[in-house]
Tab-separated table of C-alpha atoms and ligand atoms in Angstrom:
chain	number	residue	atom	x	y	z
A	1	MET	CA	-64.089	230.591	-134.172
A	2	SER	CA	-60.453	230.730	-134.965
A	3	GLU	CA	-58.315	227.648	-135.111
A	4	ARG	CA	-56.068	229.010	-132.375
A	5	LEU	CA	-58.993	229.275	-130.005
A	6	TRP	CA	-60.012	225.682	-130.662
A	7	GLU	CA	-56.525	224.580	-129.962
A	8	ILE	CA	-56.407	226.429	-126.661
A	9	LEU	CA	-59.727	224.977	-125.603
A	10	ALA	CA	-58.752	221.458	-126.591
A	11	SER	CA	-55.386	221.567	-124.895
A	12	SER	CA	-56.728	223.137	-121.698
A	13	LEU	CA	-59.605	220.710	-121.337
A	14	PRO	CA	-57.554	217.763	-119.971
A	15	ASN	CA	-55.789	220.204	-117.690
A	16	LEU	CA	-59.025	221.577	-116.275
A	17	LEU	CA	-60.502	218.115	-115.897
A	18	LEU	CA	-57.411	217.034	-114.036
A	19	TYR	CA	-57.799	219.907	-111.550
A	20	CYS	CA	-61.456	219.065	-111.251
A	21	VAL	CA	-60.710	215.456	-110.337
A	22	LYS	CA	-57.599	216.149	-108.292
A	23	VAL	CA	-58.666	219.254	-106.378
A	24	THR	CA	-62.258	220.418	-106.832
A	25	ILE	CA	-63.858	217.030	-106.186
A	26	PRO	CA	-61.675	216.047	-103.188
A	27	LEU	CA	-62.079	219.540	-101.729
A	28	THR	CA	-65.834	219.310	-102.088
A	29	ALA	CA	-65.965	215.783	-100.694
A	30	CYS	CA	-63.858	216.639	-97.628
A	31	ILE	CA	-65.883	219.730	-96.848
A	32	TYR	CA	-69.187	217.959	-97.347
A	33	ALA	CA	-68.306	214.999	-95.139
A	34	LEU	CA	-67.002	217.206	-92.346
A	35	SER	CA	-69.867	219.662	-92.456
A	36	LEU	CA	-72.422	216.843	-92.508
A	37	VAL	CA	-71.021	215.365	-89.304
A	38	LEU	CA	-70.716	218.745	-87.606
A	39	ALA	CA	-74.195	219.796	-88.766
A	40	PHE	CA	-75.727	216.610	-87.401
A	41	LEU	CA	-74.143	217.186	-83.992
A	42	LEU	CA	-75.215	220.838	-83.968
A	43	ALA	CA	-78.782	219.840	-84.823
A	44	LEU	CA	-78.872	217.016	-82.311
A	45	VAL	CA	-77.808	219.066	-79.292
A	46	GLN	CA	-80.543	221.547	-80.183
A	47	VAL	CA	-83.245	218.920	-80.686
A	48	LEU	CA	-82.277	217.135	-77.481
A	49	ASN	CA	-82.111	220.545	-75.819
A	50	ILE	CA	-78.888	219.689	-74.012
A	51	ARG	CA	-78.007	222.379	-71.519
A	52	PHE	CA	-75.230	224.837	-72.560
A	53	LEU	CA	-74.495	222.872	-75.750
A	54	SER	CA	-77.860	223.780	-77.209
A	55	GLY	CA	-77.273	227.475	-76.598
A	56	ALA	CA	-73.715	227.206	-77.846
A	57	ALA	CA	-74.968	225.616	-81.070
A	58	ARG	CA	-77.408	228.455	-81.617
A	59	ILE	CA	-74.671	231.053	-81.100
A	60	TYR	CA	-72.459	229.112	-83.500
A	61	VAL	CA	-75.126	229.138	-86.200
A	62	TRP	CA	-75.773	232.817	-85.580
A	63	ILE	CA	-72.103	233.722	-86.114
A	64	PHE	CA	-71.282	231.469	-89.041
A	65	ARG	CA	-74.459	232.182	-90.946
A	66	GLY	CA	-74.197	235.867	-90.224
A	67	THR	CA	-70.733	236.476	-91.676
A	68	PRO	CA	-69.508	235.994	-95.253
A	69	LEU	CA	-67.725	232.786	-96.145
A	70	ILE	CA	-64.925	234.622	-97.892
A	71	VAL	CA	-64.232	236.708	-94.795
A	72	GLN	CA	-64.114	233.514	-92.701
A	73	MET	CA	-61.589	232.058	-95.153
A	74	TYR	CA	-59.454	235.177	-95.002
A	75	ILE	CA	-59.487	235.142	-91.207
A	76	ILE	CA	-58.293	231.545	-91.129
A	77	PHE	CA	-55.740	231.742	-93.919
A	78	PHE	CA	-54.395	235.301	-93.673
A	79	GLY	CA	-55.401	236.209	-90.142
A	80	LEU	CA	-54.517	233.248	-87.941
A	81	PRO	CA	-50.772	233.267	-88.812
A	82	SER	CA	-50.444	236.490	-86.803
A	83	VAL	CA	-51.433	234.544	-83.671
A	84	GLY	CA	-49.053	231.748	-84.569
A	85	ILE	CA	-51.451	229.396	-86.353
A	86	THR	CA	-50.319	228.860	-89.904
A	87	LEU	CA	-52.250	226.502	-92.147
A	88	ASN	CA	-51.829	225.623	-95.775
A	89	ALA	CA	-54.350	226.909	-98.248
A	90	PHE	CA	-56.190	223.604	-98.781
A	91	PRO	CA	-56.827	222.805	-95.083
A	92	SER	CA	-57.728	226.450	-94.489
A	93	ALA	CA	-60.380	226.220	-97.169
A	94	VAL	CA	-61.653	222.901	-95.814
A	95	ILE	CA	-61.976	224.302	-92.311
A	96	ALA	CA	-63.609	227.588	-93.303
A	97	PHE	CA	-66.055	225.953	-95.685
A	98	SER	CA	-66.948	223.182	-93.254
A	99	LEU	CA	-67.622	225.580	-90.400
A	100	ASN	CA	-69.775	227.711	-92.658
A	101	TYR	CA	-71.692	224.950	-94.408
A	102	ALA	CA	-72.283	223.111	-91.126
A	103	ALA	CA	-74.122	226.166	-89.820
A	104	TYR	CA	-76.561	226.112	-92.746
A	105	MET	CA	-76.908	222.350	-92.924
A	106	SER	CA	-77.555	222.051	-89.184
A	107	GLU	CA	-80.606	224.231	-89.670
A	108	THR	CA	-81.830	221.929	-92.440
A	109	ILE	CA	-81.332	218.875	-90.248
A	110	ARG	CA	-82.892	220.457	-87.170
A	111	ALA	CA	-85.949	221.583	-89.119
A	112	SER	CA	-86.309	218.126	-90.707
A	113	ILE	CA	-86.219	216.375	-87.362
A	114	GLN	CA	-88.805	218.780	-86.035
A	115	ALA	CA	-90.935	218.235	-89.130
A	116	VAL	CA	-91.529	214.586	-88.224
A	117	PRO	CA	-95.042	214.622	-86.721
A	118	VAL	CA	-95.105	214.301	-82.945
A	119	GLY	CA	-97.671	211.506	-83.380
A	120	GLN	CA	-94.860	209.277	-84.658
A	121	THR	CA	-92.994	209.728	-81.386
A	122	GLU	CA	-96.140	209.231	-79.326
A	123	ALA	CA	-96.953	206.026	-81.174
A	124	GLY	CA	-93.405	204.870	-80.481
A	125	TYR	CA	-93.843	205.455	-76.769
A	126	MET	CA	-97.166	203.639	-76.775
A	127	ILE	CA	-95.697	200.445	-78.210
A	128	GLY	CA	-93.028	200.521	-75.507
A	129	LEU	CA	-90.015	202.040	-77.254
A	130	ASN	CA	-87.640	204.311	-75.349
A	131	TYR	CA	-86.490	207.707	-76.585
A	132	PHE	CA	-83.268	206.435	-78.116
A	133	GLN	CA	-85.103	203.715	-80.041
A	134	ILE	CA	-87.700	206.200	-81.246
A	135	MET	CA	-84.993	208.546	-82.505
A	136	THR	CA	-82.879	205.968	-84.271
A	137	ARG	CA	-85.640	203.811	-85.729
A	138	ILE	CA	-88.434	206.257	-86.460
A	139	VAL	CA	-87.588	209.950	-86.251
A	140	LEU	CA	-84.117	210.091	-87.819
A	141	PRO	CA	-84.960	207.867	-90.813
A	142	GLN	CA	-87.987	210.029	-91.560
A	143	ALA	CA	-86.016	213.236	-90.995
A	144	ALA	CA	-83.309	211.978	-93.362
A	145	LYS	CA	-85.863	211.621	-96.099
A	146	ILE	CA	-87.202	215.123	-95.493
A	147	ALA	CA	-83.709	216.650	-95.345
A	148	PHE	CA	-82.324	214.788	-98.337
A	149	PRO	CA	-83.245	217.163	-101.205
A	150	THR	CA	-82.064	220.244	-99.312
A	151	LEU	CA	-78.841	218.600	-98.144
A	152	PHE	CA	-78.189	217.420	-101.664
A	153	GLY	CA	-78.812	220.976	-102.821
A	154	SER	CA	-76.058	222.053	-100.435
A	155	LEU	CA	-73.711	219.592	-102.104
A	156	ILE	CA	-74.468	221.035	-105.512
A	157	GLY	CA	-74.002	224.539	-104.155
A	158	LEU	CA	-70.722	223.498	-102.624
A	159	THR	CA	-69.208	222.182	-105.857
A	160	LYS	CA	-69.731	225.657	-107.291
A	161	ASP	CA	-68.743	227.604	-104.173
A	162	SER	CA	-65.521	225.620	-103.941
A	163	SER	CA	-64.202	227.982	-106.619
A	164	LEU	CA	-64.079	230.656	-103.898
A	165	ALA	CA	-61.105	228.767	-102.485
A	166	ALA	CA	-59.140	230.255	-105.378
A	167	SER	CA	-59.148	233.520	-103.467
A	168	ILE	CA	-56.894	232.024	-100.798
A	169	THR	CA	-54.547	230.516	-103.401
A	170	VAL	CA	-55.972	226.996	-103.602
A	171	VAL	CA	-55.363	225.917	-107.178
A	172	GLU	CA	-58.599	224.173	-107.998
A	173	MET	CA	-60.317	224.071	-111.356
A	174	PHE	CA	-61.328	227.726	-111.474
A	175	LYS	CA	-57.899	228.928	-110.409
A	176	ALA	CA	-56.364	226.704	-113.089
A	177	ALA	CA	-58.645	228.268	-115.681
A	178	GLN	CA	-57.598	231.703	-114.448
A	179	GLN	CA	-53.950	230.858	-114.920
A	180	ILE	CA	-54.464	229.537	-118.435
A	181	ALA	CA	-56.598	232.563	-119.295
A	182	ALA	CA	-53.835	234.889	-118.144
A	183	ARG	CA	-51.309	233.030	-120.237
A	184	THR	CA	-53.369	232.839	-123.423
A	185	PHE	CA	-55.360	236.088	-123.146
A	186	GLU	CA	-58.596	234.188	-123.762
A	187	PRO	CA	-60.610	234.729	-120.569
A	188	LEU	CA	-64.014	234.400	-122.217
A	189	ALA	CA	-63.304	230.985	-123.698
A	190	LEU	CA	-61.547	229.594	-120.655
A	191	TYR	CA	-64.121	230.728	-118.117
A	192	CYS	CA	-66.907	229.375	-120.306
A	193	GLU	CA	-65.084	226.097	-120.514
A	194	ALA	CA	-64.746	225.962	-116.726
A	195	ALA	CA	-68.423	226.843	-116.357
A	196	LEU	CA	-69.335	223.980	-118.659
A	197	ILE	CA	-67.384	221.497	-116.560
A	198	TYR	CA	-69.131	222.700	-113.376
A	199	LEU	CA	-72.433	222.331	-115.173
A	200	MET	CA	-71.666	218.771	-116.212
A	201	LEU	CA	-70.503	217.855	-112.746
A	202	ASN	CA	-73.748	219.128	-111.260
A	203	THR	CA	-75.831	217.487	-113.949
A	204	ALA	CA	-74.325	214.190	-112.891
A	205	LEU	CA	-75.072	214.998	-109.256
A	206	THR	CA	-78.664	215.912	-110.079
A	207	LEU	CA	-79.154	212.574	-111.829
A	208	LEU	CA	-77.657	210.835	-108.807
A	209	GLN	CA	-80.066	212.744	-106.578
A	210	ARG	CA	-83.071	211.584	-108.605
A	211	TYR	CA	-81.887	208.002	-108.448
A	212	LEU	CA	-81.269	208.115	-104.700
A	213	GLU	CA	-84.601	209.806	-104.022
A	214	LYS	CA	-86.377	206.991	-105.759
A	215	ARG	CA	-84.426	204.458	-103.737
A	216	LEU	CA	-85.216	206.296	-100.505
A	217	SER	CA	-88.932	206.372	-101.210
A	218	TRP	CA	-91.205	204.385	-98.948
A	219	LYS	CA	-93.949	204.004	-101.452
A	220	GLN	CA	-92.519	202.281	-104.431
A	221	PRO	CA	-95.369	200.712	-106.332
A	222	LEU	CA	-95.500	197.085	-105.282
A	223	THR	CA	-96.375	194.555	-107.894
A	224	GLU	CA	-99.637	192.892	-107.071
B	1	MET	CA	-107.725	196.600	-63.541
B	2	LEU	CA	-107.166	200.274	-64.373
B	3	GLU	CA	-108.479	203.042	-62.198
B	4	VAL	CA	-107.904	206.782	-61.967
B	5	LYS	CA	-109.108	208.915	-59.098
B	6	ASN	CA	-109.518	212.685	-58.855
B	7	LEU	CA	-107.752	213.203	-62.165
B	8	ARG	CA	-107.199	216.851	-63.035
B	9	CYS	CA	-105.640	218.157	-66.224
B	10	SER	CA	-105.182	221.490	-67.956
B	11	TYR	CA	-103.680	223.262	-70.912
B	12	GLY	CA	-102.095	226.377	-69.474
B	13	THR	CA	-104.805	228.021	-67.393
B	14	ASN	CA	-107.616	226.174	-69.156
B	15	GLN	CA	-108.677	223.352	-66.864
B	16	VAL	CA	-109.883	220.562	-69.103
B	17	LEU	CA	-110.403	217.617	-66.755
B	18	LYS	CA	-111.973	218.358	-63.390
B	19	ASP	CA	-111.814	215.587	-60.859
B	20	ILE	CA	-112.385	212.557	-63.061
B	21	ASN	CA	-112.967	209.169	-61.451
B	22	PHE	CA	-113.027	206.228	-63.706
B	23	ARG	CA	-112.293	202.546	-63.639
B	24	VAL	CA	-112.097	199.604	-66.034
B	25	ASP	CA	-112.316	195.976	-64.983
B	26	LYS	CA	-110.825	193.035	-66.767
B	27	GLY	CA	-112.735	192.061	-69.887
B	28	GLU	CA	-114.877	195.179	-69.870
B	29	VAL	CA	-115.552	197.324	-72.897
B	30	ILE	CA	-116.170	200.936	-71.972
B	31	ALA	CA	-117.415	203.529	-74.421
B	32	ILE	CA	-116.689	207.162	-73.657
B	33	VAL	CA	-119.058	209.524	-75.414
B	34	GLY	CA	-119.553	213.270	-75.351
B	35	SER	CA	-119.492	216.248	-77.640
B	36	SER	CA	-116.154	217.415	-78.953
B	37	GLY	CA	-114.077	219.477	-76.578
B	38	SER	CA	-115.457	217.675	-73.536
B	39	GLY	CA	-112.023	216.252	-72.645
B	40	LYS	CA	-112.210	212.653	-73.934
B	41	THR	CA	-108.902	212.724	-75.766
B	42	THR	CA	-107.206	214.461	-72.865
B	43	LEU	CA	-108.473	211.726	-70.547
B	44	LEU	CA	-106.922	208.956	-72.661
B	45	ARG	CA	-103.731	210.939	-73.149
B	46	SER	CA	-103.242	211.585	-69.464
B	47	ILE	CA	-103.846	207.928	-68.604
B	48	SER	CA	-101.093	207.146	-71.124
B	49	PHE	CA	-98.827	209.932	-69.840
B	50	LEU	CA	-98.770	211.624	-73.237
B	51	HIS	CA	-100.145	214.639	-71.395
B	52	LYS	CA	-98.992	215.458	-67.907
B	53	ALA	CA	-101.819	215.529	-65.363
B	54	ASP	CA	-102.045	218.160	-62.630
B	55	GLY	CA	-103.182	215.700	-60.006
B	56	GLY	CA	-104.826	212.390	-59.251
B	57	THR	CA	-103.861	208.820	-58.602
B	58	ILE	CA	-103.572	205.928	-60.978
B	59	ARG	CA	-103.965	202.276	-60.104
B	60	PHE	CA	-102.974	199.637	-62.581
B	61	LEU	CA	-103.324	196.027	-61.404
B	62	ASP	CA	-101.474	196.061	-58.065
B	63	PHE	CA	-99.545	199.280	-58.709
B	64	GLU	CA	-100.941	202.506	-57.278
B	65	LYS	CA	-99.359	205.950	-57.222
B	66	ASP	CA	-99.825	209.710	-57.459
B	67	ILE	CA	-99.960	210.257	-61.215
B	68	THR	CA	-97.775	213.367	-61.034
B	69	ARG	CA	-94.994	211.534	-59.201
B	70	LEU	CA	-94.312	208.667	-61.574
B	71	LYS	CA	-90.708	208.037	-62.521
B	72	GLY	CA	-89.710	207.597	-66.153
B	73	SER	CA	-89.119	203.900	-65.631
B	74	GLU	CA	-92.559	203.455	-64.056
B	75	ILE	CA	-94.203	205.252	-66.943
B	76	ARG	CA	-92.408	202.997	-69.392
B	77	ARG	CA	-93.421	199.883	-67.469
B	78	LEU	CA	-97.071	200.957	-67.406
B	79	ARG	CA	-97.028	201.831	-71.098
B	80	MET	CA	-95.698	198.370	-71.880
B	81	ARG	CA	-99.085	197.061	-70.758
B	82	LEU	CA	-101.238	199.682	-72.477
B	83	GLY	CA	-102.254	199.699	-76.096
B	84	TYR	CA	-103.192	202.993	-77.728
B	85	VAL	CA	-104.977	203.497	-81.020
B	86	PHE	CA	-104.846	207.050	-82.335
B	87	GLN	CA	-107.565	208.897	-84.172
B	88	ASN	CA	-105.177	209.458	-87.086
B	89	PHE	CA	-103.459	206.040	-86.878
B	90	ASN	CA	-99.853	207.261	-86.548
B	91	LEU	CA	-98.383	204.227	-88.242
B	92	PHE	CA	-94.612	204.572	-88.622
B	93	ARG	CA	-94.310	205.891	-92.151
B	94	ASN	CA	-90.857	204.475	-92.762
B	95	MET	CA	-91.957	200.917	-92.033
B	96	THR	CA	-94.229	198.425	-93.709
B	97	VAL	CA	-97.320	197.167	-91.929
B	98	ARG	CA	-95.433	194.071	-90.833
B	99	GLN	CA	-92.491	196.100	-89.525
B	100	ASN	CA	-94.905	198.367	-87.668
B	101	VAL	CA	-96.326	195.386	-85.817
B	102	MET	CA	-92.950	193.712	-85.255
B	103	GLU	CA	-91.408	196.859	-83.780
B	104	GLY	CA	-93.168	196.626	-80.422
B	105	LEU	CA	-92.294	192.939	-80.146
B	106	VAL	CA	-88.698	192.806	-81.323
B	107	THR	CA	-87.276	196.246	-80.543
B	108	ALA	CA	-89.290	197.131	-77.449
B	109	ARG	CA	-89.717	193.670	-75.933
B	110	HIS	CA	-86.686	191.844	-77.355
B	111	MET	CA	-88.790	188.969	-78.551
B	112	ASP	CA	-87.215	186.305	-80.701
B	113	ARG	CA	-87.691	187.226	-84.371
B	114	ALA	CA	-89.296	184.005	-85.496
B	115	GLU	CA	-91.768	184.074	-82.665
B	116	ALA	CA	-92.551	187.744	-83.345
B	117	GLU	CA	-93.199	186.925	-86.976
B	118	LYS	CA	-95.647	184.235	-86.007
B	119	ILE	CA	-97.548	186.591	-83.721
B	120	THR	CA	-97.478	189.321	-86.353
B	121	ASP	CA	-98.981	187.047	-88.965
B	122	ALA	CA	-101.682	186.010	-86.527
B	123	VAL	CA	-102.741	189.555	-85.587
B	124	LEU	CA	-102.607	190.734	-89.182
B	125	GLU	CA	-104.830	187.820	-90.086
B	126	LYS	CA	-107.200	188.844	-87.322
B	127	VAL	CA	-107.583	192.374	-88.693
B	128	ASP	CA	-107.631	191.042	-92.253
B	129	MET	CA	-104.428	192.806	-93.247
B	130	LEU	CA	-102.140	189.876	-93.937
B	131	GLU	CA	-102.348	190.430	-97.676
B	132	ARG	CA	-101.141	193.997	-97.257
B	133	ALA	CA	-98.400	193.189	-94.756
B	134	ASP	CA	-95.628	194.483	-96.999
B	135	TYR	CA	-97.280	197.776	-97.874
B	136	TYR	CA	-96.202	201.103	-96.506
B	137	PRO	CA	-98.801	203.214	-94.669
B	138	ASP	CA	-98.953	205.756	-97.497
B	139	GLN	CA	-100.106	203.016	-99.856
B	140	LEU	CA	-103.140	202.127	-97.742
B	141	SER	CA	-106.634	203.498	-97.242
B	142	GLY	CA	-107.550	205.011	-93.897
B	143	GLY	CA	-109.490	201.926	-92.861
B	144	GLN	CA	-106.575	199.663	-93.718
B	145	GLN	CA	-104.189	201.918	-91.832
B	146	GLN	CA	-106.411	201.888	-88.784
B	147	ARG	CA	-106.715	198.099	-88.879
B	148	ALA	CA	-102.916	197.861	-89.092
B	149	ALA	CA	-102.619	200.260	-86.163
B	150	ILE	CA	-104.999	198.080	-84.159
B	151	ALA	CA	-102.883	195.044	-85.013
B	152	ARG	CA	-99.786	196.910	-83.856
B	153	SER	CA	-101.305	197.681	-80.492
B	154	ILE	CA	-102.820	194.272	-79.784
B	155	ALA	CA	-99.749	192.289	-80.878
B	156	PHE	CA	-98.063	192.645	-77.504
B	157	ARG	CA	-101.248	191.692	-75.650
B	158	PRO	CA	-101.809	194.853	-73.627
B	159	ASP	CA	-103.914	194.543	-70.487
B	160	VAL	CA	-106.012	197.494	-71.612
B	161	LEU	CA	-106.504	198.834	-75.114
B	162	LEU	CA	-107.289	202.559	-75.355
B	163	LEU	CA	-108.851	203.792	-78.590
B	164	ASP	CA	-109.415	207.465	-79.381
B	165	GLU	CA	-112.171	207.865	-81.961
B	166	PRO	CA	-110.749	205.049	-84.057
B	167	THR	CA	-113.295	205.566	-86.828
B	168	SER	CA	-113.957	209.293	-86.893
B	169	SER	CA	-111.537	210.005	-89.732
B	170	LEU	CA	-112.985	207.220	-91.876
B	171	ASP	CA	-115.912	207.207	-94.267
B	172	PRO	CA	-118.919	205.018	-93.412
B	173	GLU	CA	-117.840	201.886	-95.233
B	174	LEU	CA	-114.348	201.899	-93.743
B	175	THR	CA	-115.877	202.697	-90.364
B	176	ARG	CA	-117.811	199.457	-90.583
B	177	GLU	CA	-114.613	197.503	-91.361
B	178	VAL	CA	-112.959	198.833	-88.222
B	179	LEU	CA	-116.025	198.451	-85.994
B	180	ASN	CA	-116.312	194.817	-87.045
B	181	ILE	CA	-112.753	194.223	-85.916
B	182	LEU	CA	-113.408	195.944	-82.589
B	183	THR	CA	-116.560	193.912	-82.041
B	184	GLN	CA	-114.534	190.798	-82.580
B	185	LEU	CA	-111.834	191.925	-80.158
B	186	ALA	CA	-114.530	192.568	-77.560
B	187	ALA	CA	-115.816	189.033	-78.087
B	188	ASP	CA	-112.254	187.788	-77.535
B	189	GLY	CA	-112.376	189.367	-74.098
B	190	ILE	CA	-109.905	192.193	-74.693
B	191	THR	CA	-110.334	195.017	-72.190
B	192	MET	CA	-111.069	198.194	-74.101
B	193	VAL	CA	-111.788	201.852	-73.529
B	194	VAL	CA	-113.175	203.371	-76.713
B	195	VAL	CA	-113.881	207.037	-77.267
B	196	THR	CA	-116.522	207.010	-79.962
B	197	HIS	CA	-119.381	208.791	-81.661
B	198	GLU	CA	-120.788	205.498	-82.955
B	199	MET	CA	-123.825	205.106	-80.714
B	200	GLY	CA	-124.790	201.786	-82.288
B	201	PHE	CA	-121.406	200.376	-81.354
B	202	ALA	CA	-121.624	201.794	-77.832
B	203	ARG	CA	-125.092	200.329	-77.326
B	204	ASN	CA	-124.352	196.892	-78.722
B	205	VAL	CA	-120.757	196.225	-77.824
B	206	ALA	CA	-119.893	198.271	-74.730
B	207	ASN	CA	-120.629	197.010	-71.218
B	208	ARG	CA	-120.590	200.499	-69.831
B	209	VAL	CA	-120.974	203.953	-71.279
B	210	ILE	CA	-119.437	207.073	-69.818
B	211	PHE	CA	-120.773	210.446	-70.860
B	212	MET	CA	-118.440	213.413	-70.453
B	213	GLU	CA	-119.221	217.084	-70.646
B	214	GLY	CA	-117.044	220.066	-69.803
B	215	GLY	CA	-114.313	217.925	-68.317
B	216	VAL	CA	-116.460	215.965	-65.890
B	217	VAL	CA	-118.084	212.550	-65.993
B	218	VAL	CA	-121.783	213.300	-66.113
B	219	GLU	CA	-123.056	209.757	-66.311
B	220	ASP	CA	-121.462	206.339	-65.994
B	221	ALA	CA	-123.890	203.465	-66.461
B	222	PRO	CA	-124.317	200.026	-68.022
B	223	ALA	CA	-124.962	200.416	-71.742
B	224	ALA	CA	-128.637	199.385	-71.744
B	225	GLU	CA	-129.452	201.616	-68.814
B	226	PHE	CA	-127.492	204.505	-70.333
B	227	PHE	CA	-129.467	204.468	-73.548
B	228	ASN	CA	-132.885	203.445	-72.211
B	229	HIS	CA	-133.040	205.236	-68.868
B	230	PRO	CA	-130.455	208.013	-68.669
B	231	LYS	CA	-130.555	209.701	-65.276
B	232	GLN	CA	-129.088	213.115	-66.039
B	233	GLU	CA	-130.794	215.842	-68.037
B	234	ALA	CA	-127.523	216.561	-69.865
B	235	THR	CA	-127.321	212.943	-70.985
B	236	LYS	CA	-130.865	213.011	-72.327
B	237	ARG	CA	-130.089	216.206	-74.231
B	238	PHE	CA	-126.944	214.661	-75.670
B	239	LEU	CA	-128.729	211.476	-76.712
B	240	ARG	CA	-131.445	213.515	-78.429
B	241	THR	CA	-128.871	215.416	-80.501
B	242	VAL	CA	-126.995	212.306	-81.593
B	243	THR	CA	-130.150	210.403	-82.514
B	244	ASP	CA	-131.381	213.465	-84.430
B	245	ASP	CA	-128.121	213.384	-86.393
B	246	CYS	CA	-128.732	209.802	-87.351
B	247	GLY	CA	-132.405	210.292	-88.210
C	1	ADP	N1	-102.976	220.830	-77.383
C	1	ADP	C1	-103.914	221.585	-76.774
C	1	ADP	N2	-103.615	222.840	-76.375
C	1	ADP	C2	-104.531	223.615	-75.750
C	1	ADP	N3	-105.795	223.234	-75.499
C	1	ADP	C3	-106.163	222.003	-75.898
C	1	ADP	C4	-105.245	221.124	-76.548
C	1	ADP	N4	-105.877	219.965	-76.821
C	1	ADP	C5	-107.130	220.126	-76.368
C	1	ADP	N5	-107.320	221.336	-75.802
C	1	ADP	C6	-108.551	221.837	-75.185
C	1	ADP	O1	-108.948	220.899	-74.214
C	1	ADP	C7	-110.345	220.694	-74.251
C	1	ADP	C8	-110.629	219.212	-74.367
C	1	ADP	O2	-110.102	218.732	-75.572
C	1	ADP	P1	-110.121	217.199	-75.951
C	1	ADP	O3	-109.626	216.411	-74.820
C	1	ADP	O4	-109.396	217.080	-77.248
C	1	ADP	O5	-111.668	216.942	-76.159
C	1	ADP	P2	-112.414	215.801	-76.973
C	1	ADP	O6	-111.439	214.715	-77.284
C	1	ADP	O7	-113.522	215.373	-76.083
C	1	ADP	O8	-112.944	216.448	-78.210
C	1	ADP	C9	-110.872	221.490	-75.406
C	1	ADP	O9	-111.491	222.645	-74.891
C	1	ADP	C10	-109.674	221.886	-76.206
C	1	ADP	O10	-109.816	223.158	-76.727
C	2	MG	MG1	-110.853	213.979	-79.186
């Protein structure tokens, strides 16, 4: 490799890392927190079978899972201004991503709640608990454990998908790499460098997932 | 103490319980026997309101009502006084044995924690599970899980304890562990209704034996009479098949 290339890589690395820490990670964190809350509510109204809301949640999931994320982003960022709603790029991305991810994650949560054996609920009733107590103390903790790997998978997917926000002018890590690549005419090196940073970020997340899964386990070997 | 009259129950169009009459008095141990599919589980489940009955009345102590017209609050109040032991234990998997037992005392009955702990220790001692109190269900054998489940349902001193084939998912040695506990509970005077295939247990421990077939009670007699002088042909046939199995 030429010396010039090394220099470009070395000088762009702090820049890319900065955009990772300043934009990619906050973007991902905002979206994930919002979609988790929304997904939980969407799942809950379906599990509780609340009239109207339950049907509305199903229609919501149908629409937001059935249309491409990038189209949803374009509608919010480029489309809404024509009806008088103008949002900056970052909040547009947060909203579009959250609405989309919530649709997927609500299905994960709903399925996990329904995967808790009905015998657990029946046993709860037979020791005198009410429905609320059964949900909060027995069903939801068990559902959380079932949902955890899939929901964590969504987080890892999201860190990568956040690069799509570049298409509506959010300057996150990938967009920053694009700009440097255009300036230096070294797209191969720059995009590989960006890819490597995503990979490291997700490696860290995977390690965190393993650690948390062990902590969440209900059958740690007890010392005799 | 507990009585149901004209109980009817179905799954869709399949009528599973046809006009069941059945009563338990204080301190009695009743064994319900019968081949599988005869409606034993459905009977226990409808008494506990886990399955909605089509008709009948229930009397529990001084409370009597059409079983299909109970309000949610009445169901909850009745359940507070019923213990239920499931065929497959159904211990709460996210709680240790101790937490499983405490749950009905502290969360459901708002008992003081220290007092609940004392009671929990005592019932776990009774079922010989005190040493495993801090284990999670997945770390225990079936027999240990079932003993913990029994502890959970006797901790709040139910007026009647319902048990649905408490040993049928256990191998013979573990079955003996659990039957010993039940024998001891019977000696303590706990009112029990046990669905079982253990004829030795029914003969030696139960006061009365009820034989069900096709959703009806075919015979209801004191244990000695049931085994020595069954009145119905169907009962005799049933007893022959189960003794053949053993022999
Ligand atoms: N969940 C269910 N759905 C439909 N039919 C059922 C269900 N549970 C039991 N049954 C039917 O009800 C009848 C009685 O079942 P059950 O009460 O479980 O009998 P037992 O406990 O004596 O073996 C059986 O014919 C069975 O097929
Ligand atoms: Mg059964």
